[in-house]
Amino acid sequence: MVDCNNFYVSCERVFQPRLEGRPVVILSNNDGCLISRSAEAKALGLQMGYPYFQVKLLLEQHKVAVFSSNYALYGDMSRRVMWYLSQVAPAVEIYSVDEAFLDLHGLERFLVDSLDTFARTVRANVLARTGIPTCVGVAPTKTLAKLANRLAKKSPEMGGVCYLDTEECRRWALEQVAVEDVWGIGRQYVQKLYAAGITTAAGLAACSEAFARKHLGRVVGARLVRELQGFPCQGLAPSEDGTLSRRSLCCSRTFGKPLTEFPDIVGAVSAFTSRVAEKLRRQGDAAHLMTVFLSKSRYGLEPPPYSCSAVLTLPVATNNTMELVRFARAALKRLWQPGHRYTKAGVIFDGLEPAGQTQLTLFEAGPVSEKRNKLMAELDALNHRFGKGTVKLASLILPSGQLQAPWEGQAQWRTPQYTTRLEDLLMVG
């Protein structure tokens, strides 16, 4: 398991070395909550998810550097890290934007040194190539690798690498980790385990399979305990790019300011629908169910209910942006109530099935559908070549003189897109 340290903060530090050693925090969309903190910021007691307005005075008091989230930058830096990892391991599963599992089975036969040395080399090369610091956990199973990675991150004396190569090392590592910090143990299980006297990962690994099946789930519980005992029960993701296809997709945002006009709401939902449609095509799926929702502020003068939604069953599963936006607009007409101030909207797509294998209706025209698919392919190709949003629907084009869409959130401290936007490239004199 390779895990990037404080990933969003590390991405900002790559292009601003002056931030090294200084407390840094990254805010969520609309500059709402803390979603990434440097080690120095954590030492100040700043917790993940704290609302910015509640800790603003503390941030100013300790001169903490504050940045709005820059997902274009973070996504590109993640791609660079994952590309390198895919070059040095036989198989890779991209678990999240900053984590990846590497399958090293059989690799030791081709290494001059041990897997510990290999892990340290990978860590050093990721830092040299991308500027992103990482920690590496090496173990016989995915659950133990996550546990080893946690120890590598929490124990500076390990130098960022924890290799559980012996039974003695495994037992020692299990004793160091609380049961609630084991990968796969949710909050609902912690109280049950504590009531049974199980407080550490070692205690969980020592419990019987019958206990695990009864209290943690028939399949998941038994698999978790077996993994802690050193028996692999989970393989890597089978997809070509190392990522698992999602079973549902969602895009929602809190608006930068409350919206009261229907065209603005339509523009917001069209933008969200377009983003999800791109993701659908990227993973080769089409959606059969669409949910559109609108929300009002719970802290204003608006009466409840504060949220409303509409679910549509599409005639044919599709990933065509224009068709999906048309359905989303129809759903909005059901939900829209004049005179209300809406603060958030979103779309959710479920019932995913492989594109090209969808169940057609009696009157579905094959050639017409093929032309639509080619159009979407060309749209994606143009946006990939010339930049995100180069070609988009007319409903997303801003009026002349309007620089920011009314639904866009606040991003007061967003840094440039150093690696994905030509105008933001750093100049070296």
Tab-separated table of C-alpha atoms in Angstrom:
chain	number	residue	atom	x	y	z
A	1	MET	CA	0.000	0.000	0.000
A	2	VAL	CA	1.435	3.340	-1.103
A	3	ASP	CA	-0.264	6.333	0.522
A	4	CYS	CA	0.554	9.967	-0.224
A	5	ASN	CA	1.069	12.053	2.908
A	6	ASN	CA	-1.425	14.907	3.407
A	7	PHE	CA	-1.922	14.742	-0.343
A	8	TYR	CA	-3.700	18.031	-1.095
A	9	VAL	CA	-1.271	19.957	1.118
A	10	SER	CA	1.678	18.169	-0.486
A	11	CYS	CA	0.446	19.157	-3.967
A	12	GLU	CA	0.425	22.819	-2.951
A	13	ARG	CA	3.891	22.526	-1.412
A	14	VAL	CA	5.364	21.112	-4.618
A	15	PHE	CA	4.846	24.488	-6.299
A	16	GLN	CA	5.312	26.611	-3.164
A	17	PRO	CA	8.350	25.261	-1.274
A	18	ARG	CA	8.071	28.165	1.175
A	19	LEU	CA	5.180	26.262	2.777
A	20	GLU	CA	7.478	23.481	4.026
A	21	GLY	CA	7.472	23.376	7.817
A	22	ARG	CA	4.533	25.750	8.022
A	23	PRO	CA	0.982	24.764	9.051
A	24	VAL	CA	-1.232	24.472	5.961
A	25	VAL	CA	-4.912	23.571	5.511
A	26	ILE	CA	-7.043	22.983	2.419
A	27	LEU	CA	-10.744	23.858	2.379
A	28	SER	CA	-13.593	21.949	0.759
A	29	ASN	CA	-15.817	23.209	-2.053
A	30	ASN	CA	-17.211	26.664	-1.344
A	31	ASP	CA	-14.449	27.172	1.249
A	32	GLY	CA	-16.561	25.342	3.800
A	33	CYS	CA	-14.579	22.820	5.882
A	34	LEU	CA	-11.034	21.585	6.425
A	35	ILE	CA	-10.354	18.548	4.224
A	36	SER	CA	-6.549	18.330	4.340
A	37	ARG	CA	-4.056	19.380	6.994
A	38	SER	CA	-0.297	19.379	7.205
A	39	ALA	CA	1.392	17.692	10.161
A	40	GLU	CA	2.006	21.137	11.648
A	41	ALA	CA	-1.709	21.998	11.377
A	42	LYS	CA	-2.681	18.690	13.014
A	43	ALA	CA	-0.341	19.526	15.903
A	44	LEU	CA	-2.416	22.670	16.513
A	45	GLY	CA	-5.460	20.497	17.179
A	46	LEU	CA	-7.201	21.242	13.872
A	47	GLN	CA	-9.522	18.358	13.039
A	48	MET	CA	-10.741	17.070	9.688
A	49	GLY	CA	-14.134	18.508	8.790
A	50	TYR	CA	-13.968	21.582	11.047
A	51	PRO	CA	-15.993	24.452	9.502
A	52	TYR	CA	-13.674	27.246	8.431
A	53	PHE	CA	-15.648	29.992	10.174
A	54	GLN	CA	-15.292	28.193	13.518
A	55	VAL	CA	-11.479	27.999	13.386
A	56	LYS	CA	-10.778	31.205	11.455
A	57	LEU	CA	-9.373	33.041	14.500
A	58	LEU	CA	-7.153	30.068	15.403
A	59	LEU	CA	-5.840	29.893	11.830
A	60	GLU	CA	-5.013	33.598	11.863
A	61	GLN	CA	-3.444	33.392	15.326
A	62	HIS	CA	-0.985	30.677	14.248
A	63	LYS	CA	-0.484	32.102	10.732
A	64	VAL	CA	-1.782	28.966	9.073
A	65	ALA	CA	-1.672	29.043	5.262
A	66	VAL	CA	-5.213	28.522	3.928
A	67	PHE	CA	-6.029	27.372	0.376
A	68	SER	CA	-9.210	26.628	-1.520
A	69	SER	CA	-9.335	23.156	-3.053
A	70	ASN	CA	-7.763	22.888	-6.504
A	71	TYR	CA	-9.017	19.531	-7.784
A	72	ALA	CA	-7.629	19.991	-11.284
A	73	LEU	CA	-4.132	20.182	-9.808
A	74	TYR	CA	-4.670	17.357	-7.326
A	75	GLY	CA	-6.124	15.059	-9.978
A	76	ASP	CA	-3.188	15.601	-12.309
A	77	MET	CA	-0.611	15.091	-9.561
A	78	SER	CA	-2.409	11.881	-8.571
A	79	ARG	CA	-2.250	10.683	-12.181
A	80	ARG	CA	1.531	11.251	-12.219
A	81	VAL	CA	2.038	9.297	-8.987
A	82	MET	CA	-0.152	6.418	-10.134
A	83	TRP	CA	1.497	6.256	-13.548
A	84	TYR	CA	4.895	5.742	-11.948
A	85	LEU	CA	3.561	3.066	-9.601
A	86	SER	CA	2.059	1.224	-12.579
A	87	GLN	CA	5.531	1.088	-14.131
A	88	VAL	CA	7.236	-0.590	-11.180
A	89	ALA	CA	4.649	-3.173	-10.083
A	90	PRO	CA	3.056	-6.072	-11.999
A	91	ALA	CA	-0.457	-4.936	-10.975
A	92	VAL	CA	-1.886	-1.827	-9.317
A	93	GLU	CA	-5.273	-1.018	-7.811
A	94	ILE	CA	-5.910	2.707	-7.465
A	95	TYR	CA	-7.862	2.745	-4.213
A	96	SER	CA	-8.349	6.524	-3.967
A	97	VAL	CA	-6.845	9.741	-5.279
A	98	ASP	CA	-3.842	9.309	-2.953
A	99	GLU	CA	-3.697	5.552	-2.260
A	100	ALA	CA	-2.829	2.501	-4.314
A	101	PHE	CA	-2.335	-1.208	-3.697
A	102	LEU	CA	0.609	-2.833	-5.502
A	103	ASP	CA	0.736	-6.577	-6.128
A	104	LEU	CA	4.324	-7.684	-5.476
A	105	HIS	CA	3.785	-11.467	-5.643
A	106	GLY	CA	6.779	-13.100	-7.302
A	107	LEU	CA	8.654	-9.821	-7.632
A	108	GLU	CA	11.199	-10.762	-4.965
A	109	ARG	CA	12.660	-13.356	-7.364
A	110	PHE	CA	13.821	-10.574	-9.667
A	111	LEU	CA	15.103	-8.202	-6.981
A	112	VAL	CA	18.724	-8.050	-5.890
A	113	ASP	CA	17.684	-6.663	-2.504
A	114	SER	CA	14.634	-7.270	-0.305
A	115	LEU	CA	11.127	-5.898	-0.709
A	116	ASP	CA	11.977	-3.417	2.049
A	117	THR	CA	14.684	-1.894	-0.130
A	118	PHE	CA	12.322	-1.968	-3.106
A	119	ALA	CA	9.663	-0.096	-1.116
A	120	ARG	CA	12.165	2.545	-0.041
A	121	THR	CA	13.294	2.964	-3.646
A	122	VAL	CA	9.699	3.428	-4.811
A	123	ARG	CA	9.107	5.993	-2.082
A	124	ALA	CA	12.271	7.915	-3.004
A	125	ASN	CA	11.448	7.862	-6.722
A	126	VAL	CA	7.882	9.109	-6.217
A	127	LEU	CA	9.298	12.021	-4.220
A	128	ALA	CA	11.989	12.746	-6.830
A	129	ARG	CA	9.606	12.539	-9.807
A	130	THR	CA	6.557	14.317	-8.384
A	131	GLY	CA	7.613	16.013	-5.145
A	132	ILE	CA	4.928	14.075	-3.239
A	133	PRO	CA	6.019	12.367	0.026
A	134	THR	CA	4.551	8.907	0.650
A	135	CYS	CA	4.492	6.099	3.177
A	136	VAL	CA	4.620	2.432	2.176
A	137	GLY	CA	3.290	-0.633	3.953
A	138	VAL	CA	4.305	-4.091	2.725
A	139	ALA	CA	2.536	-7.196	4.008
A	140	PRO	CA	1.028	-10.523	2.834
A	141	THR	CA	-2.556	-9.172	2.646
A	142	LYS	CA	-4.315	-5.921	1.743
A	143	THR	CA	-5.643	-5.422	5.280
A	144	LEU	CA	-2.187	-5.929	6.790
A	145	ALA	CA	-0.660	-3.645	4.154
A	146	LYS	CA	-3.081	-0.881	5.209
A	147	LEU	CA	-2.166	-1.514	8.829
A	148	ALA	CA	1.565	-1.449	8.041
A	149	ASN	CA	1.106	1.777	6.102
A	150	ARG	CA	-0.559	3.348	9.131
A	151	LEU	CA	2.375	2.384	11.333
A	152	ALA	CA	4.840	3.772	8.784
A	153	LYS	CA	2.987	7.082	8.846
A	154	LYS	CA	2.703	7.255	12.648
A	155	SER	CA	6.303	6.172	13.385
A	156	PRO	CA	8.945	8.571	11.977
A	157	GLU	CA	11.755	6.212	13.021
A	158	MET	CA	10.622	3.751	10.321
A	159	GLY	CA	11.592	6.154	7.561
A	160	GLY	CA	8.209	5.931	5.856
A	161	VAL	CA	8.290	2.143	5.254
A	162	CYS	CA	6.916	-0.729	7.337
A	163	TYR	CA	7.568	-4.259	6.069
A	164	LEU	CA	5.810	-7.091	7.889
A	165	ASP	CA	8.014	-9.875	6.585
A	166	THR	CA	7.879	-12.249	9.554
A	167	GLU	CA	5.250	-13.640	11.906
A	168	GLU	CA	6.938	-11.820	14.775
A	169	CYS	CA	6.651	-8.487	12.933
A	170	ARG	CA	2.997	-9.162	12.162
A	171	ARG	CA	2.158	-9.877	15.805
A	172	TRP	CA	4.017	-6.751	16.929
A	173	ALA	CA	2.203	-4.578	14.377
A	174	LEU	CA	-1.217	-5.925	15.389
A	175	GLU	CA	-0.537	-4.991	19.008
A	176	GLN	CA	0.225	-1.376	18.040
A	177	VAL	CA	-3.085	-0.636	16.286
A	178	ALA	CA	-6.413	-0.059	18.029
A	179	VAL	CA	-9.283	-2.137	16.696
A	180	GLU	CA	-11.201	0.950	15.527
A	181	ASP	CA	-8.259	1.835	13.258
A	182	VAL	CA	-8.371	-1.476	11.375
A	183	TRP	CA	-9.395	-1.104	7.735
A	184	GLY	CA	-12.987	-2.286	7.410
A	185	ILE	CA	-14.057	-1.793	11.033
A	186	GLY	CA	-16.851	0.775	11.061
A	187	ARG	CA	-18.237	2.655	14.036
A	188	GLN	CA	-21.159	0.249	14.417
A	189	TYR	CA	-18.759	-2.610	15.182
A	190	VAL	CA	-16.415	-0.864	17.622
A	191	GLN	CA	-18.771	-0.992	20.618
A	192	LYS	CA	-19.499	-4.693	20.025
A	193	LEU	CA	-15.794	-5.476	19.895
A	194	TYR	CA	-14.990	-3.446	23.001
A	195	ALA	CA	-17.853	-5.150	24.860
A	196	ALA	CA	-16.254	-8.489	23.939
A	197	GLY	CA	-12.898	-7.300	25.282
A	198	ILE	CA	-11.317	-6.826	21.849
A	199	THR	CA	-9.461	-3.497	21.805
A	200	THR	CA	-6.552	-4.082	19.426
A	201	ALA	CA	-6.014	-5.536	15.985
A	202	ALA	CA	-4.195	-8.429	17.686
A	203	GLY	CA	-7.315	-9.252	19.679
A	204	LEU	CA	-9.409	-9.208	16.521
A	205	ALA	CA	-6.944	-11.466	14.707
A	206	ALA	CA	-7.100	-13.946	17.594
A	207	CYS	CA	-10.890	-14.239	17.650
A	208	SER	CA	-12.638	-17.225	16.149
A	209	GLU	CA	-14.128	-17.286	12.676
A	210	ALA	CA	-17.540	-18.019	14.210
A	211	PHE	CA	-17.317	-14.832	16.307
A	212	ALA	CA	-16.339	-12.799	13.254
A	213	ARG	CA	-19.214	-14.191	11.194
A	214	LYS	CA	-21.716	-13.466	13.959
A	215	HIS	CA	-20.629	-9.939	14.883
A	216	LEU	CA	-18.922	-8.593	11.727
A	217	GLY	CA	-20.844	-10.247	8.907
A	218	ARG	CA	-20.836	-13.774	7.529
A	219	VAL	CA	-18.475	-13.055	4.655
A	220	VAL	CA	-16.841	-9.699	5.383
A	221	GLY	CA	-16.086	-10.500	9.025
A	222	ALA	CA	-14.500	-13.861	8.331
A	223	ARG	CA	-12.472	-12.415	5.481
A	224	LEU	CA	-11.238	-9.539	7.645
A	225	VAL	CA	-10.013	-11.827	10.413
A	226	ARG	CA	-8.318	-14.163	7.931
A	227	GLU	CA	-6.531	-11.209	6.335
A	228	LEU	CA	-5.265	-10.068	9.746
A	229	GLN	CA	-3.965	-13.594	10.284
A	230	GLY	CA	-1.927	-13.303	7.088
A	231	PHE	CA	-4.109	-15.236	4.644
A	232	PRO	CA	-4.920	-13.237	1.460
A	233	CYS	CA	-8.672	-13.074	0.795
A	234	GLN	CA	-8.874	-10.008	-1.453
A	235	GLY	CA	-7.335	-9.552	-4.874
A	236	LEU	CA	-6.698	-6.325	-6.754
A	237	ALA	CA	-9.285	-4.579	-8.904
A	238	PRO	CA	-9.661	-6.405	-12.220
A	239	SER	CA	-10.148	-3.350	-14.477
A	240	GLU	CA	-7.515	-2.292	-16.983
A	241	ASP	CA	-6.677	1.040	-15.342
A	242	GLY	CA	-6.536	-0.412	-11.831
A	243	THR	CA	-9.735	1.224	-10.612
A	244	LEU	CA	-13.068	-0.309	-9.747
A	245	SER	CA	-16.106	0.819	-11.717
A	246	ARG	CA	-18.570	2.574	-9.443
A	247	ARG	CA	-22.082	1.237	-9.045
A	248	SER	CA	-23.538	4.738	-8.804
A	249	LEU	CA	-22.272	8.215	-9.624
A	250	CYS	CA	-23.137	11.541	-8.035
A	251	CYS	CA	-22.264	15.187	-8.509
A	252	SER	CA	-23.597	17.803	-6.100
A	253	ARG	CA	-22.461	21.222	-4.964
A	254	THR	CA	-23.417	23.920	-2.513
A	255	PHE	CA	-23.863	27.162	-4.446
A	256	GLY	CA	-21.652	30.167	-3.811
A	257	LYS	CA	-24.834	32.134	-3.117
A	258	PRO	CA	-28.536	31.181	-2.872
A	259	LEU	CA	-30.226	30.906	-6.277
A	260	THR	CA	-33.781	32.031	-6.926
A	261	GLU	CA	-34.025	31.968	-10.750
A	262	PHE	CA	-34.943	28.820	-12.682
A	263	PRO	CA	-32.355	29.353	-15.491
A	264	ASP	CA	-29.584	29.467	-12.883
A	265	ILE	CA	-30.783	26.219	-11.313
A	266	VAL	CA	-31.012	24.609	-14.760
A	267	GLY	CA	-27.464	25.738	-15.524
A	268	ALA	CA	-26.162	24.259	-12.274
A	269	VAL	CA	-27.872	20.896	-12.729
A	270	SER	CA	-26.828	20.799	-16.408
A	271	ALA	CA	-23.212	21.331	-15.352
A	272	PHE	CA	-23.407	18.567	-12.757
A	273	THR	CA	-25.116	16.215	-15.205
A	274	SER	CA	-22.446	16.890	-17.837
A	275	ARG	CA	-19.687	15.981	-15.383
A	276	VAL	CA	-21.334	12.712	-14.404
A	277	ALA	CA	-22.026	11.846	-18.047
A	278	GLU	CA	-18.302	12.185	-18.777
A	279	LYS	CA	-17.515	9.831	-15.885
A	280	LEU	CA	-20.088	7.351	-17.172
A	281	ARG	CA	-18.481	7.276	-20.611
A	282	ARG	CA	-15.021	7.049	-19.096
A	283	GLN	CA	-15.876	3.848	-17.218
A	284	GLY	CA	-17.903	2.474	-20.141
A	285	ASP	CA	-21.319	2.517	-18.472
A	286	ALA	CA	-24.787	3.912	-19.092
A	287	ALA	CA	-27.361	4.921	-16.457
A	288	HIS	CA	-30.931	3.691	-16.194
A	289	LEU	CA	-32.031	5.711	-13.139
A	290	MET	CA	-31.589	9.419	-12.447
A	291	THR	CA	-32.232	11.292	-9.210
A	292	VAL	CA	-32.253	15.095	-9.121
A	293	PHE	CA	-32.485	16.966	-5.827
A	294	LEU	CA	-32.696	20.571	-4.627
A	295	SER	CA	-31.973	21.846	-1.119
A	296	LYS	CA	-32.699	25.005	0.845
A	297	SER	CA	-30.809	26.343	3.850
A	298	ARG	CA	-31.824	24.857	7.185
A	299	TYR	CA	-30.644	27.981	8.950
A	300	GLY	CA	-32.608	30.587	6.996
A	301	LEU	CA	-36.229	31.667	7.061
A	302	GLU	CA	-37.360	29.008	4.587
A	303	PRO	CA	-39.978	26.594	5.975
A	304	PRO	CA	-39.411	22.812	5.764
A	305	PRO	CA	-39.060	20.518	3.946
A	306	TYR	CA	-35.508	21.627	3.224
A	307	SER	CA	-34.831	19.111	0.468
A	308	CYS	CA	-36.847	17.603	-2.353
A	309	SER	CA	-35.974	15.080	-5.048
A	310	ALA	CA	-37.342	13.431	-8.166
A	311	VAL	CA	-36.422	9.986	-9.510
A	312	LEU	CA	-36.689	9.195	-13.215
A	313	THR	CA	-36.527	5.771	-14.839
A	314	LEU	CA	-35.024	6.417	-18.263
A	315	PRO	CA	-36.595	4.684	-21.288
A	316	VAL	CA	-33.162	3.398	-22.300
A	317	ALA	CA	-29.953	3.447	-20.297
A	318	THR	CA	-27.714	6.179	-21.703
A	319	ASN	CA	-24.561	8.195	-21.120
A	320	ASN	CA	-25.382	10.848	-23.713
A	321	THR	CA	-24.944	14.292	-22.153
A	322	MET	CA	-27.704	15.954	-24.165
A	323	GLU	CA	-30.254	13.263	-23.352
A	324	LEU	CA	-29.376	13.219	-19.672
A	325	VAL	CA	-29.584	17.013	-19.411
A	326	ARG	CA	-33.012	16.899	-21.079
A	327	PHE	CA	-34.245	14.411	-18.477
A	328	ALA	CA	-32.675	16.424	-15.652
A	329	ARG	CA	-34.485	19.545	-16.831
A	330	ALA	CA	-37.785	17.627	-16.831
A	331	ALA	CA	-37.121	16.500	-13.243
A	332	LEU	CA	-36.340	20.064	-12.198
A	333	LYS	CA	-39.700	21.270	-13.464
A	334	ARG	CA	-41.327	18.919	-10.960
A	335	LEU	CA	-39.241	20.273	-8.083
A	336	TRP	CA	-39.019	23.975	-8.847
A	337	GLN	CA	-41.041	26.318	-6.631
A	338	PRO	CA	-40.866	30.036	-7.433
A	339	GLY	CA	-39.946	32.357	-4.603
A	340	HIS	CA	-37.667	29.935	-2.770
A	341	ARG	CA	-33.905	30.340	-2.225
A	342	TYR	CA	-32.012	27.189	-3.137
A	343	THR	CA	-28.518	26.582	-1.760
A	344	LYS	CA	-27.601	23.172	-3.189
A	345	ALA	CA	-28.427	20.814	-6.036
A	346	GLY	CA	-27.187	17.506	-7.325
A	347	VAL	CA	-27.731	14.520	-9.587
A	348	ILE	CA	-27.291	10.820	-8.836
A	349	PHE	CA	-27.144	8.047	-11.443
A	350	ASP	CA	-27.942	4.449	-10.566
A	351	GLY	CA	-28.844	1.278	-12.423
A	352	LEU	CA	-25.551	1.315	-14.298
A	353	GLU	CA	-25.011	-1.188	-17.072
A	354	PRO	CA	-22.339	-1.605	-19.741
A	355	ALA	CA	-22.752	0.855	-22.602
A	356	GLY	CA	-23.599	-0.865	-25.875
A	357	GLN	CA	-25.350	-3.721	-24.073
A	358	THR	CA	-28.393	-1.804	-22.864
A	359	GLN	CA	-31.948	-3.035	-23.334
A	360	LEU	CA	-33.485	-1.057	-26.209
A	361	THR	CA	-37.080	0.014	-26.599
A	362	LEU	CA	-39.269	-1.196	-29.454
A	363	PHE	CA	-38.811	2.074	-31.335
A	364	GLU	CA	-35.120	2.735	-30.611
A	365	ALA	CA	-33.330	3.608	-33.867
A	366	GLY	CA	-29.933	1.927	-34.082
A	367	PRO	CA	-28.269	4.298	-36.619
A	368	VAL	CA	-29.466	7.387	-34.701
A	369	SER	CA	-28.085	5.989	-31.457
A	370	GLU	CA	-24.750	5.253	-33.150
A	371	LYS	CA	-24.481	8.847	-34.358
A	372	ARG	CA	-25.124	10.124	-30.834
A	373	ASN	CA	-22.399	7.884	-29.457
A	374	LYS	CA	-19.920	9.163	-32.044
A	375	LEU	CA	-20.866	12.741	-31.188
A	376	MET	CA	-20.144	12.141	-27.489
A	377	ALA	CA	-16.848	10.476	-28.356
A	378	GLU	CA	-15.819	13.513	-30.400
A	379	LEU	CA	-16.882	15.855	-27.591
A	380	ASP	CA	-14.746	13.955	-25.070
A	381	ALA	CA	-11.798	13.881	-27.460
A	382	LEU	CA	-11.935	17.652	-28.014
A	383	ASN	CA	-12.185	18.390	-24.279
A	384	HIS	CA	-9.341	15.997	-23.565
A	385	ARG	CA	-7.124	17.615	-26.193
A	386	PHE	CA	-7.934	21.289	-25.679
A	387	GLY	CA	-8.942	21.357	-22.033
A	388	LYS	CA	-11.942	20.640	-19.836
A	389	GLY	CA	-15.035	22.614	-20.837
A	390	THR	CA	-13.757	23.643	-24.279
A	391	VAL	CA	-16.922	22.218	-25.869
A	392	LYS	CA	-20.073	22.296	-23.765
A	393	LEU	CA	-23.821	22.695	-23.953
A	394	ALA	CA	-25.289	26.091	-24.769
A	395	SER	CA	-27.048	26.182	-21.386
A	396	LEU	CA	-23.624	26.322	-19.728
A	397	ILE	CA	-22.322	29.296	-21.705
A	398	LEU	CA	-22.206	32.408	-19.521
A	399	PRO	CA	-23.673	35.714	-20.703
A	400	SER	CA	-21.223	38.274	-22.076
A	401	GLY	CA	-19.297	39.977	-19.288
A	402	GLN	CA	-20.150	37.335	-16.657
A	403	LEU	CA	-16.904	35.752	-15.480
A	404	GLN	CA	-18.272	33.156	-13.063
A	405	ALA	CA	-21.379	31.024	-13.155
A	406	PRO	CA	-23.846	31.949	-10.381
A	407	TRP	CA	-23.803	28.357	-9.102
A	408	GLU	CA	-20.026	28.184	-8.749
A	409	GLY	CA	-18.867	28.057	-5.138
A	410	GLN	CA	-16.438	30.397	-3.451
A	411	ALA	CA	-12.742	29.711	-3.948
A	412	GLN	CA	-11.076	32.757	-2.479
A	413	TRP	CA	-7.665	31.156	-2.012
A	414	ARG	CA	-7.425	28.777	-4.985
A	415	THR	CA	-3.968	28.452	-6.493
A	416	PRO	CA	-3.271	28.272	-10.248
A	417	GLN	CA	-3.653	25.012	-12.188
A	418	TYR	CA	0.106	24.688	-12.572
A	419	THR	CA	0.095	21.491	-14.636
A	420	THR	CA	-3.158	21.538	-16.620
A	421	ARG	CA	-3.588	25.115	-17.813
A	422	LEU	CA	-1.134	26.749	-20.210
A	423	GLU	CA	-1.606	30.217	-18.723
A	424	ASP	CA	-0.730	28.916	-15.233
A	425	LEU	CA	2.577	27.235	-16.084
A	426	LEU	CA	5.424	28.429	-13.886
A	427	MET	CA	7.974	30.624	-15.649
A	428	VAL	CA	11.669	30.007	-14.929
A	429	GLY	CA	13.852	33.059	-15.415
